[in-house]
Amino acid sequence: MKILEPTQLGNLALKNRMVMSAMTRSRVANNGIVGEMTVEYYMQRASAGLIITEAIRISEEATGSPFTREFTLIHKSKAGRR
């Protein structure tokens, strides 16, 4: 198996076998809204391979790590909808 060869993952055709695992990058505003910095971070890495994105909190009360996205607020930011 060669890491740079295309592969199939279920019904997804992947251009290589590289996967960026989920991490808490803390690149969101303190209010939980996704900003341009988060979008830029993932755009810089998008061509590398499959990306499993970072933690998402379900509410402000359920914040496990600071500066993580809040699920209920993602639609409120232009960057979050991209």
Short mmCIF file of the C-alpha atoms (twelve columns), coordinates in Angstrom:
data_MODEL
# 
_entry.id   MODEL 
# 
loop_
_atom_site.group_PDB 
_atom_site.id 
_atom_site.type_symbol 
_atom_site.label_atom_id 
_atom_site.label_alt_id 
_atom_site.label_comp_id 
_atom_site.label_asym_id 
_atom_site.label_seq_id 
_atom_site.Cartn_x 
_atom_site.Cartn_y 
_atom_site.Cartn_z 
_atom_site.pdbx_PDB_model_num 
ATOM 1  C CA . MET A 1  0.000   0.000  0.000  1 
ATOM 2  C CA . LYS A 2  1.402   3.384  -1.021 1 
ATOM 3  C CA . ILE A 3  0.247   6.505  0.812  1 
ATOM 4  C CA . LEU A 4  0.084   8.726  -2.289 1 
ATOM 5  C CA . GLU A 5  -1.958  6.310  -4.424 1 
ATOM 6  C CA . PRO A 6  -5.704  6.901  -4.925 1 
ATOM 7  C CA . THR A 7  -8.086  4.767  -2.878 1 
ATOM 8  C CA . GLN A 8  -11.778 4.198  -2.265 1 
ATOM 9  C CA . LEU A 9  -13.392 4.729  1.170  1 
ATOM 10 C CA . GLY A 10 -16.970 3.512  0.930  1 
ATOM 11 C CA . ASN A 11 -18.480 5.650  -1.812 1 
ATOM 12 C CA . LEU A 12 -15.759 8.327  -1.534 1 
ATOM 13 C CA . ALA A 13 -12.977 8.354  -4.092 1 
ATOM 14 C CA . LEU A 14 -9.860  9.743  -2.398 1 
ATOM 15 C CA . LYS A 15 -6.823  11.002 -4.301 1 
ATOM 16 C CA . ASN A 16 -4.476  9.524  -1.670 1 
ATOM 17 C CA . ARG A 17 -4.469  7.675  1.667  1 
ATOM 18 C CA . MET A 18 -3.498  10.581 3.907  1 
ATOM 19 C CA . VAL A 19 -5.923  11.473 6.692  1 
ATOM 20 C CA . MET A 20 -5.706  14.440 9.050  1 
ATOM 21 C CA . SER A 21 -7.266  13.309 12.296 1 
ATOM 22 C CA . ALA A 22 -9.689  15.333 14.387 1 
ATOM 23 C CA . MET A 23 -7.944  17.794 16.687 1 
ATOM 24 C CA . THR A 24 -9.009  20.735 18.785 1 
ATOM 25 C CA . ARG A 25 -7.269  23.577 16.980 1 
ATOM 26 C CA . SER A 26 -8.883  26.393 19.034 1 
ATOM 27 C CA . ARG A 27 -9.195  28.651 15.990 1 
ATOM 28 C CA . VAL A 28 -12.713 29.925 16.671 1 
ATOM 29 C CA . ALA A 29 -13.762 33.199 18.277 1 
ATOM 30 C CA . ASN A 30 -14.510 33.084 22.009 1 
ATOM 31 C CA . ASN A 31 -18.238 33.241 21.190 1 
ATOM 32 C CA . GLY A 32 -18.064 29.922 19.281 1 
ATOM 33 C CA . ILE A 33 -18.556 31.411 15.819 1 
ATOM 34 C CA . VAL A 34 -16.332 30.211 12.972 1 
ATOM 35 C CA . GLY A 35 -14.271 32.990 11.442 1 
ATOM 36 C CA . GLU A 36 -12.017 33.477 8.459  1 
ATOM 37 C CA . MET A 37 -8.980  32.133 10.356 1 
ATOM 38 C CA . THR A 38 -10.663 28.707 10.672 1 
ATOM 39 C CA . VAL A 39 -11.648 28.663 7.000  1 
ATOM 40 C CA . GLU A 40 -8.111  29.628 5.941  1 
ATOM 41 C CA . TYR A 41 -6.616  26.887 8.160  1 
ATOM 42 C CA . TYR A 42 -8.672  24.139 6.506  1 
ATOM 43 C CA . MET A 43 -8.293  25.580 2.988  1 
ATOM 44 C CA . GLN A 44 -4.506  25.421 3.416  1 
ATOM 45 C CA . ARG A 45 -4.779  21.702 4.194  1 
ATOM 46 C CA . ALA A 46 -7.650  20.684 1.907  1 
ATOM 47 C CA . SER A 47 -5.477  19.471 -0.952 1 
ATOM 48 C CA . ALA A 48 -3.472  17.091 1.264  1 
ATOM 49 C CA . GLY A 49 -6.159  14.443 1.711  1 
ATOM 50 C CA . LEU A 50 -9.163  13.534 3.872  1 
ATOM 51 C CA . ILE A 51 -9.724  15.881 6.844  1 
ATOM 52 C CA . ILE A 52 -11.737 14.920 9.906  1 
ATOM 53 C CA . THR A 53 -12.565 18.285 11.448 1 
ATOM 54 C CA . GLU A 54 -12.155 19.486 14.998 1 
ATOM 55 C CA . ALA A 55 -14.367 19.378 18.065 1 
ATOM 56 C CA . ILE A 56 -17.801 20.995 18.025 1 
ATOM 57 C CA . ARG A 57 -19.563 21.910 21.248 1 
ATOM 58 C CA . ILE A 58 -23.319 21.415 21.382 1 
ATOM 59 C CA . SER A 59 -23.975 24.501 23.520 1 
ATOM 60 C CA . GLU A 60 -22.113 27.199 25.446 1 
ATOM 61 C CA . GLU A 61 -22.701 25.203 28.645 1 
ATOM 62 C CA . ALA A 62 -21.066 22.128 27.067 1 
ATOM 63 C CA . THR A 63 -17.708 23.745 26.297 1 
ATOM 64 C CA . GLY A 64 -14.949 21.215 26.925 1 
ATOM 65 C CA . SER A 65 -12.161 23.249 25.343 1 
ATOM 66 C CA . PRO A 66 -11.984 27.002 24.798 1 
ATOM 67 C CA . PHE A 67 -12.350 28.441 21.298 1 
ATOM 68 C CA . THR A 68 -14.268 25.467 19.866 1 
ATOM 69 C CA . ARG A 69 -17.147 25.819 17.401 1 
ATOM 70 C CA . GLU A 70 -20.684 25.767 18.714 1 
ATOM 71 C CA . PHE A 71 -23.012 23.613 16.623 1 
ATOM 72 C CA . THR A 72 -26.002 25.925 17.065 1 
ATOM 73 C CA . LEU A 73 -23.964 28.969 15.883 1 
ATOM 74 C CA . ILE A 74 -22.286 27.557 12.761 1 
ATOM 75 C CA . HIS A 75 -25.047 28.832 10.465 1 
ATOM 76 C CA . LYS A 76 -24.792 32.366 11.918 1 
ATOM 77 C CA . SER A 77 -21.396 33.108 10.406 1 
ATOM 78 C CA . LYS A 78 -20.640 33.485 6.726  1 
ATOM 79 C CA . ALA A 79 -17.403 31.546 7.212  1 
ATOM 80 C CA . GLY A 80 -19.202 28.732 9.017  1 
ATOM 81 C CA . ARG A 81 -21.469 28.146 6.029  1 
ATOM 82 C CA . ARG A 82 -18.516 27.643 3.672  1 
# 
